[in-house]
Coordinates of C-alpha atoms in Angstrom, one line a residue:
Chain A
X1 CA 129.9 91.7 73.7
X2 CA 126.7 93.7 74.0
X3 CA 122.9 92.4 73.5
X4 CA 120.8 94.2 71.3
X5 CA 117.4 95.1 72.6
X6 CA 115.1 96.0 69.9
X7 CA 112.9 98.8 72.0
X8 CA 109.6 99.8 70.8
X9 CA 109.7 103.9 70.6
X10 CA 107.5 106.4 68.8
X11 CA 108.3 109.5 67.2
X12 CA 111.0 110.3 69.7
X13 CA 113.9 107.8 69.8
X14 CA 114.6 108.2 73.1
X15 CA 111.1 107.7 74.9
X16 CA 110.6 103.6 74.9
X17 CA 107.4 103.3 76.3
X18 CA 106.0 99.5 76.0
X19 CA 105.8 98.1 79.0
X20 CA 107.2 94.6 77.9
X21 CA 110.8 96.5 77.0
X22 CA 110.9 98.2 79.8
X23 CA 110.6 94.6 81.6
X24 CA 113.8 93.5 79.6
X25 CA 115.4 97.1 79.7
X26 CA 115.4 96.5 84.0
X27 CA 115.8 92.8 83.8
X28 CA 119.5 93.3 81.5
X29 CA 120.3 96.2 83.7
X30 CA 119.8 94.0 86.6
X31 CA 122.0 91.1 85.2
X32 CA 124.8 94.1 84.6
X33 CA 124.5 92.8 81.0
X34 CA 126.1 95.7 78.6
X35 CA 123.4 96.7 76.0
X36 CA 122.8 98.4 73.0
X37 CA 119.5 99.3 71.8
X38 CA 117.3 99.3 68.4
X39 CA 114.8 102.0 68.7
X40 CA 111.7 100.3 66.6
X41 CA 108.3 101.8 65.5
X42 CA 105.4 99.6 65.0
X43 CA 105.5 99.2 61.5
X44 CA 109.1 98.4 62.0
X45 CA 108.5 95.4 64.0
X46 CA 108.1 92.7 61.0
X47 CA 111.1 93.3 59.8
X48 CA 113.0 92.8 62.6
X49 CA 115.6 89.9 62.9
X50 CA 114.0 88.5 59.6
X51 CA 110.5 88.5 61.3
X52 CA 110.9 86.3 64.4
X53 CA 108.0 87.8 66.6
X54 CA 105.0 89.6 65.8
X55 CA 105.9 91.9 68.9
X56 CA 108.7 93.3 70.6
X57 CA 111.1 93.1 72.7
X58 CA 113.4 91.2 70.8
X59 CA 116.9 90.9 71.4
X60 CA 120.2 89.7 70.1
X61 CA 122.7 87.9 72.3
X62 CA 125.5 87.2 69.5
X63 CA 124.3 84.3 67.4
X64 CA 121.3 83.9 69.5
X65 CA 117.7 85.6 69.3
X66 CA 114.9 85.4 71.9
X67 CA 111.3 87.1 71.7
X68 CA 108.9 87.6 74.7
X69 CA 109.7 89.1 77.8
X70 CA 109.4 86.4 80.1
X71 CA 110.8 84.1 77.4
X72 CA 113.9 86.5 77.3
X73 CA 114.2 86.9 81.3
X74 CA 114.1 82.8 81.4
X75 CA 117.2 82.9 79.2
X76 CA 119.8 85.9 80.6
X77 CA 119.1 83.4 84.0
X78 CA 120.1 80.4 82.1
X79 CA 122.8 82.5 79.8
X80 CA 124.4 84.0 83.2
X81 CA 123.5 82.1 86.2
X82 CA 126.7 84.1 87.6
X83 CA 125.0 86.9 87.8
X84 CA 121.9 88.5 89.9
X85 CA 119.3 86.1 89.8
X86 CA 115.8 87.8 88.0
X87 CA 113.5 84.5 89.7
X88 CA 115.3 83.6 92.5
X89 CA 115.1 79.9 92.0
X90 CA 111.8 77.4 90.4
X91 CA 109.2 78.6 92.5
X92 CA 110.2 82.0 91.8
X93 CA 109.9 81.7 87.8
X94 CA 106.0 79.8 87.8
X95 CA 105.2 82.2 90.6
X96 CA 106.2 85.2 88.3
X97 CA 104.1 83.7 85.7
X98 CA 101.0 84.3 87.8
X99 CA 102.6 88.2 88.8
X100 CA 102.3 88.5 85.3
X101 CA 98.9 87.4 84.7
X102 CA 98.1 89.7 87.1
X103 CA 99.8 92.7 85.9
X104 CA 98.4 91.8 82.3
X105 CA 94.9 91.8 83.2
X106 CA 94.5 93.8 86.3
X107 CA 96.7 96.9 85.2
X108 CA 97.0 96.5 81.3
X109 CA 93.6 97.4 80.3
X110 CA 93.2 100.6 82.7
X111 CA 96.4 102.2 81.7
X112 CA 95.3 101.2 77.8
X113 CA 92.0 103.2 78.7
X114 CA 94.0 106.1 80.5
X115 CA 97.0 106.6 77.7
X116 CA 95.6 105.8 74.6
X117 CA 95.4 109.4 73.3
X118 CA 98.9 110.0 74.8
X119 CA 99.9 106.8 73.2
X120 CA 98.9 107.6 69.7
X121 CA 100.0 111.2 69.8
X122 CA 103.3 110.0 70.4
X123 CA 103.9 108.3 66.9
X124 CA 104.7 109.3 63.4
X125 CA 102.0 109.8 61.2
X126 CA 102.7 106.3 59.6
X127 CA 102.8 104.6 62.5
X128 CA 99.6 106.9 64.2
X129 CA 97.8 105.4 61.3
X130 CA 98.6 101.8 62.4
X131 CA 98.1 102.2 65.9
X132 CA 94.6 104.0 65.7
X133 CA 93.7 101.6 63.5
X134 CA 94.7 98.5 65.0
X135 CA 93.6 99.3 68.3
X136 CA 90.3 100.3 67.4
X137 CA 89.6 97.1 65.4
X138 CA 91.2 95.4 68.8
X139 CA 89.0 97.6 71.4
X140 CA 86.0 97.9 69.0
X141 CA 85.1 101.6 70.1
X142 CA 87.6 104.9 68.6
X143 CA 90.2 105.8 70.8
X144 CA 88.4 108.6 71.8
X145 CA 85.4 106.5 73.0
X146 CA 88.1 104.8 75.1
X147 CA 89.9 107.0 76.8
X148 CA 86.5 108.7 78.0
X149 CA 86.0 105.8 81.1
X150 CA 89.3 106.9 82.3
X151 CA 87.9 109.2 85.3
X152 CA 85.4 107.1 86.5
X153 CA 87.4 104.0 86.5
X154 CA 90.9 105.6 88.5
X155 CA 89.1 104.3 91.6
X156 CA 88.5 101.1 90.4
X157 CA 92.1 100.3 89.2
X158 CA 93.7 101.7 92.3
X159 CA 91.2 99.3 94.2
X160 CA 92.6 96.6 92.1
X161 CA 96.2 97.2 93.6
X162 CA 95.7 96.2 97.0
X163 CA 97.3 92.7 96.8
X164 CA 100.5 94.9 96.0
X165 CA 99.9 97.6 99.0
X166 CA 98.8 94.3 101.0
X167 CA 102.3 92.3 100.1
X168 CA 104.3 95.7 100.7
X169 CA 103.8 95.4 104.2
X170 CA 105.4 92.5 104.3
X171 CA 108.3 93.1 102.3
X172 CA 109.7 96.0 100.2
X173 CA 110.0 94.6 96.5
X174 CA 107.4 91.7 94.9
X175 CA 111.1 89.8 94.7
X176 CA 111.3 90.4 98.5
X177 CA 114.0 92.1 100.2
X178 CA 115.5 93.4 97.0
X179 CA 113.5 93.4 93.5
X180 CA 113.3 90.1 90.9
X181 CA 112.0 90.2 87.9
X182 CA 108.5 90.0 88.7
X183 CA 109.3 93.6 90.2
X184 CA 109.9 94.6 86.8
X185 CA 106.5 92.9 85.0
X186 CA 104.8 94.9 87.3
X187 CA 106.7 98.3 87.2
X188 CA 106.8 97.6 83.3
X189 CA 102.9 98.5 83.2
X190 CA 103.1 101.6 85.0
X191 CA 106.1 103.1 83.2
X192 CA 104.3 102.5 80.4
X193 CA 101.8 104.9 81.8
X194 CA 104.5 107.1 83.2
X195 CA 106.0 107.6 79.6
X196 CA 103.3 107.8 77.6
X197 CA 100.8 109.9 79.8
X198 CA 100.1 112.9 82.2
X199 CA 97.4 111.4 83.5
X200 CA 98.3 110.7 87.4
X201 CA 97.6 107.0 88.2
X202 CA 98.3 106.7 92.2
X203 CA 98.5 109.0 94.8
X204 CA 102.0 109.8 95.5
X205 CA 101.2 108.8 99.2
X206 CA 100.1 105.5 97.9
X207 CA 102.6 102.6 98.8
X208 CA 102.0 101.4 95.3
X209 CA 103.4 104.8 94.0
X210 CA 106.6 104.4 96.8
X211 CA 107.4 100.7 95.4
X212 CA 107.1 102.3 92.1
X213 CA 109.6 104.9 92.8
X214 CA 111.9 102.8 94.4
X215 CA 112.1 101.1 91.3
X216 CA 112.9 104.1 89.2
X217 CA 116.0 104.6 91.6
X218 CA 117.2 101.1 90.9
X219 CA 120.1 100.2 88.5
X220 CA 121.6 103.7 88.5
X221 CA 118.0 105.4 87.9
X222 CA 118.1 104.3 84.5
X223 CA 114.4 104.3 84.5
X224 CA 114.4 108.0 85.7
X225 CA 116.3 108.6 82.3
X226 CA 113.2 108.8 80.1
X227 CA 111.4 111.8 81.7
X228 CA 107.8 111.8 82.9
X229 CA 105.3 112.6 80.1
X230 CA 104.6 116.4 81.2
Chain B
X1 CA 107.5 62.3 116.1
X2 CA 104.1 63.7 115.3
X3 CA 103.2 67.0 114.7
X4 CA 100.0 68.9 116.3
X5 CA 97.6 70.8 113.9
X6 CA 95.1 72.9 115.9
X7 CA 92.3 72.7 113.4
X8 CA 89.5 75.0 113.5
X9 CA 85.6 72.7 113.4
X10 CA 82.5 73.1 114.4
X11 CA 79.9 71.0 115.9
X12 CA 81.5 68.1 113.3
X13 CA 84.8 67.6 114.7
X14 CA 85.2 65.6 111.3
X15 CA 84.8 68.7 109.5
X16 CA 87.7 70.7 109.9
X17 CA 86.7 74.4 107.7
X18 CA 89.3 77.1 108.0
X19 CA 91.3 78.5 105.0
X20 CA 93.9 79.0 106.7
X21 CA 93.9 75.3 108.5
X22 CA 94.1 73.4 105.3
X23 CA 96.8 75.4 103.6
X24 CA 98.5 74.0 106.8
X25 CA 97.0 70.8 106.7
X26 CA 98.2 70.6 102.8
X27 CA 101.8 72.2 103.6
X28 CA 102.2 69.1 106.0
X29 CA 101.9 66.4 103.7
X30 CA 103.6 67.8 101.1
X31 CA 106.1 67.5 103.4
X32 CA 105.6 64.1 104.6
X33 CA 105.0 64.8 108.6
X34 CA 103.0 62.7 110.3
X35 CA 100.5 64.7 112.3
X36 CA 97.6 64.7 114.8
X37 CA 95.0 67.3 114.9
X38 CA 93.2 68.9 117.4
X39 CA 89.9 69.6 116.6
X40 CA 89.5 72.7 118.2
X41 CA 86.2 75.7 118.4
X42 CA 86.6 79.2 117.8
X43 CA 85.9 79.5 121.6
X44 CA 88.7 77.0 122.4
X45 CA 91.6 79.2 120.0
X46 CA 92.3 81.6 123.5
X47 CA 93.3 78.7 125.3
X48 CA 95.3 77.0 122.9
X49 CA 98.9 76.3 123.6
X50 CA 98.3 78.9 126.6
X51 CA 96.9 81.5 124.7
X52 CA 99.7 81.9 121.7
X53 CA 97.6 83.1 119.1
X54 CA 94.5 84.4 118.3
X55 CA 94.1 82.7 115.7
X56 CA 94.6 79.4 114.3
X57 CA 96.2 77.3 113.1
X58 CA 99.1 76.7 115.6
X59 CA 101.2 74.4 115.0
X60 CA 103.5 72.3 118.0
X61 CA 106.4 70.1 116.7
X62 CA 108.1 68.7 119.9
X63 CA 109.1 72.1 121.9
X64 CA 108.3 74.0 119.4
X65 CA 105.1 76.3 119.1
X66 CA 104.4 78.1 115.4
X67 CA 101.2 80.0 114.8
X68 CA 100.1 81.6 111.8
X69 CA 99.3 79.6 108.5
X70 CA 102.5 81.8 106.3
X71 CA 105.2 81.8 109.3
X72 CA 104.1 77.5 109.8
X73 CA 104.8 77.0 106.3
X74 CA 108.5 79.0 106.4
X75 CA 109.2 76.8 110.0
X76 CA 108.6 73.9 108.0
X77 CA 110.7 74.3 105.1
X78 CA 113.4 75.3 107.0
X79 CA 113.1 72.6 110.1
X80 CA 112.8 70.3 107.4
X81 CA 114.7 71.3 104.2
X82 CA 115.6 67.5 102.9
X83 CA 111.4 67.4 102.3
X84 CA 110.0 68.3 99.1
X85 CA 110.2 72.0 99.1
X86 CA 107.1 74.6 99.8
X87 CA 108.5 77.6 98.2
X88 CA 110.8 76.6 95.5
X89 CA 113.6 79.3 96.8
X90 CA 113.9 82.5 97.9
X91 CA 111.6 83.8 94.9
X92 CA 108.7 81.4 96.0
X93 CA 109.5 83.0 99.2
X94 CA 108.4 86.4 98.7
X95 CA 106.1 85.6 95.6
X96 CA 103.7 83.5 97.5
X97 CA 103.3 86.5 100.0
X98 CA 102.0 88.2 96.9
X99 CA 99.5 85.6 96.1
X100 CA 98.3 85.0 99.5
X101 CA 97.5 89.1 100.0
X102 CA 96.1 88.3 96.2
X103 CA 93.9 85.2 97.3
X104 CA 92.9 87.2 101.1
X105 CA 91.9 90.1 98.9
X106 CA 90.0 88.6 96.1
X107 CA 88.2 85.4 97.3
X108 CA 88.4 85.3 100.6
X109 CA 85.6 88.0 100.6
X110 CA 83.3 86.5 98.6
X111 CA 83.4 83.2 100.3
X112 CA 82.4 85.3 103.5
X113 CA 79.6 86.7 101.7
X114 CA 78.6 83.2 99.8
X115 CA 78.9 80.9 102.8
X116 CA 78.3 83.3 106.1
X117 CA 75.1 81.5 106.7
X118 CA 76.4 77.8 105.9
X119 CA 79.7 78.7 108.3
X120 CA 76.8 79.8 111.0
X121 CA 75.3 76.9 111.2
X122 CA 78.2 74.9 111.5
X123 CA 78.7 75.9 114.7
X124 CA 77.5 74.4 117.9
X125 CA 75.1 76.8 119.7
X126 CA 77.8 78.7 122.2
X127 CA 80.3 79.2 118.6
X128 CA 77.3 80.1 117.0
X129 CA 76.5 82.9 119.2
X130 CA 80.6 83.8 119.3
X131 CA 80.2 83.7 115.1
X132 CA 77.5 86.0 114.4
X133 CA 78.5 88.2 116.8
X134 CA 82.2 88.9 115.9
X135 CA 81.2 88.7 112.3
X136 CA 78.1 91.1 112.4
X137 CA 80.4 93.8 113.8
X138 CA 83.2 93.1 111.6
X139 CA 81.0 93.6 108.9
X140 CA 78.5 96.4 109.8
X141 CA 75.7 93.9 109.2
X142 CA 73.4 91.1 109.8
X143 CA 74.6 87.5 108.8
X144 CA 71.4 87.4 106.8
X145 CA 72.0 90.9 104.9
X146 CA 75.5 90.0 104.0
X147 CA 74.3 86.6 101.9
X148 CA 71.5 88.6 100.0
X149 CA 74.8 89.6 98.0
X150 CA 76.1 86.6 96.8
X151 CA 73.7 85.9 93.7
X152 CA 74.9 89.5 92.9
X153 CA 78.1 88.8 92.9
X154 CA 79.0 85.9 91.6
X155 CA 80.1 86.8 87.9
X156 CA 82.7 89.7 89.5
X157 CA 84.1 86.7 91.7
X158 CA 84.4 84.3 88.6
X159 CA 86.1 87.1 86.6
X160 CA 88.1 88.4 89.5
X161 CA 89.7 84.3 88.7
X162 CA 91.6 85.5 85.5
X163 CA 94.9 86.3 86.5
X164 CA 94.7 82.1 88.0
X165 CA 93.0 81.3 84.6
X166 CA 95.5 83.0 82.5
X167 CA 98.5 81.6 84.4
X168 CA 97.1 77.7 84.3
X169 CA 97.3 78.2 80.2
X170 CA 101.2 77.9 80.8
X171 CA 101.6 76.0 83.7
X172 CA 99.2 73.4 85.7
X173 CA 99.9 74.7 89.2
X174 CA 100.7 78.3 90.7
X175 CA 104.3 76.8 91.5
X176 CA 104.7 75.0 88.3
X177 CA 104.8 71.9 87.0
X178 CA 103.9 70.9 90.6
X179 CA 102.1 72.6 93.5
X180 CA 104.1 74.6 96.0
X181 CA 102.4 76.8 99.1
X182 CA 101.1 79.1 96.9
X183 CA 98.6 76.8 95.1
X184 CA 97.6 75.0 99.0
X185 CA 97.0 79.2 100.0
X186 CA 94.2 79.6 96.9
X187 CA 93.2 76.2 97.4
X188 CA 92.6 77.2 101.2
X189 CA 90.0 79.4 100.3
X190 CA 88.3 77.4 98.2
X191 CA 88.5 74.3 100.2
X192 CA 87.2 76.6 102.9
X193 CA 83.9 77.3 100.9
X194 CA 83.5 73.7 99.3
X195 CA 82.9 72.2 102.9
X196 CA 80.8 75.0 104.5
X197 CA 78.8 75.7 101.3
X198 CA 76.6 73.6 98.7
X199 CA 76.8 77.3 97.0
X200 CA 78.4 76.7 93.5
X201 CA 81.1 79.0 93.1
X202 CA 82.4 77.7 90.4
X203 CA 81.5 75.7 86.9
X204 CA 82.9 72.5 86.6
X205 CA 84.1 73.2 82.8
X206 CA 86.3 76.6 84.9
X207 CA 90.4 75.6 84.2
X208 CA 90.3 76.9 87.8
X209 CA 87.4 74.8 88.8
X210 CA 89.6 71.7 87.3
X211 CA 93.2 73.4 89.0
X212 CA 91.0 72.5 92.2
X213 CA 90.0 69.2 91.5
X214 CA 93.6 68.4 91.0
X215 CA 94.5 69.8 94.4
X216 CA 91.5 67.6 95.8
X217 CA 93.0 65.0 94.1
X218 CA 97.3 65.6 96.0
X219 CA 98.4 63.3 98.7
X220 CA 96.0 60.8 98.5
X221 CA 92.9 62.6 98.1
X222 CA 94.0 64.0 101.2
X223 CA 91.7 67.0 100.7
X224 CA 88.4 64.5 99.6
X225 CA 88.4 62.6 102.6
X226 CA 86.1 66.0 103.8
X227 CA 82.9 65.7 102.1
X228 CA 81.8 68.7 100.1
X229 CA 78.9 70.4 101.6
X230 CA 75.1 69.2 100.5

């Protein structure tokens, strides 16, 4: 039986860029769970599984449904403890919580500022319309005014990355030895970028940008499947 | 059997100070061990244990000798695995590496700059020499010019807090529904500046602010029994 992951795409089916997916799309490929996916536009996402989640990823596991990445990673480890660990025991899953924290505030809102043209040129005009609109009401500024901080603020947000550099010299995944799911929370964010944007983030001599890759080579390269935005 | 905590003082040998020390002195009775300290000066770390680190805390359990606050609190788990557990499993493992580069990175700098003055005159007069020395060329400045930033700074330091902030909405300590190392490594930090400084770092209505008191408030008030700095 396969799960169904509703994925979050724009105009092009087969570029899923929110970060949260891509956190489920690594975490079922690291489970070896066979998948089949829903691609989803915005306006899309109310109606799907009768209007269980405001957001997506959602996904279908026969009878069951489960919204929220880390909601969704907590259950393949309780639905197939047989199978690769994404937490790597308790005080894996609440420290995740706090790699995700992290991710969410220290990463989110720069790649926001850096993609947010890129973003909204990649949906239909339908769905354009909602995005520009709900992320200006959200940001309070047009998207334009946005994405104008993006140069002087690159040094900034590669600043903010050091914990990761820091913790790569001691290990080479977040997970340790080999990646867990908080691996994925925090590639998540920058494939996000990756997808969506141009716009180079890190250095490719950063070992930020090396972790990164690594992470595109994992599970078969199935990250490396959706081309960098060009 | 006892163990030995090499604990870093000043001219109070009641006063024990270091970061790094407490998230020892924490580890070790969250593990039950009955220990000793030596109250030991930053001139006095050379000589300790004939010269096994250059830093402290050291650690000696029987014939054993363990240095290094990170590598005492993986000895301990693992000498001692039928103790409550410091890591939570392998995940805890490599996670808390991440949120000790996080913590070393984020407020271990502006405690330095907050309390460099306080931590100064803690010191008897031969440490006190050894301090500003050693400090003022690790920083490039005077002990007196690094303070004149802390005013300044305050409201990045607060908001650098978030990611903690954010996670204690789902969970009341970094490992969960109960503390682990990771929470003794931030605690560290802040222990470190509530005995050196008066300087409020943080308001008392902060969820992070009351995440700390809680620590204070673990084995006993084990943490307490140090009066906060007036």
């Amino acid at each position: 039986m396969t799960i169904l992951l509703y994925d979050l795409v724009g105009r092009d089916a087969t570029r899923p860029f929110s970060p949260h997916c891509w956190k489920v799309g690594m975490a079922l490929a690291h489970k070896g769970l066979a998948i089949s996916t829903a691609p989803t536009r915005f306006l899309e996402v109310p109606a799907v599984e009768g209007g269980v989640s405001k957001t997506v990823p959602v996904i279908r596991d026969g009878d069951k449904v489960v919204a929220d990445s880390f909601a969704i990673a907590l259950y393949l480890d309780e639905a197939y403890p047989d199978r690769p660990t994404l937490f790597g025991g308790e005080g894996g899953k609440a420290m995740a919580r706090f790699v995700e924290r992290w991710s969410q505030l220290t990463i989110h809102p720069y790649v926001t500022t850096a993609a947010i043209i890129d973003l909204h040129a990649m949906q239909d005009e339908e769905n354009a319309v909602y995005f520009r609109q709900s992320r200006e009401q959200r940001l309070g500024k047009r998207l334009e005014d946005v994405v104008i901080a993006r140069d002087a603020g690159l040094a900034t947000f590669r600043a903010a990355l050091e914990p990761l550099r820091s913790m790569l010299g001691y290990q080479p995944y977040i997970g340790g030895a080999s990646p867990l799911f908080a691996d994925y929370i925090v590639f998540g964010a920058l494939q996000w970028a990756r997808i969506a944007s141009p716009y180079q983030l890190l250095d490719d001599s950063d070992v930020a940008a090396q972790w990164f890759a690594r992470c595109l080579d994992l599970h078969g390269g199935l990250a490396r499947k959706v081309a960098a935005a060009a």
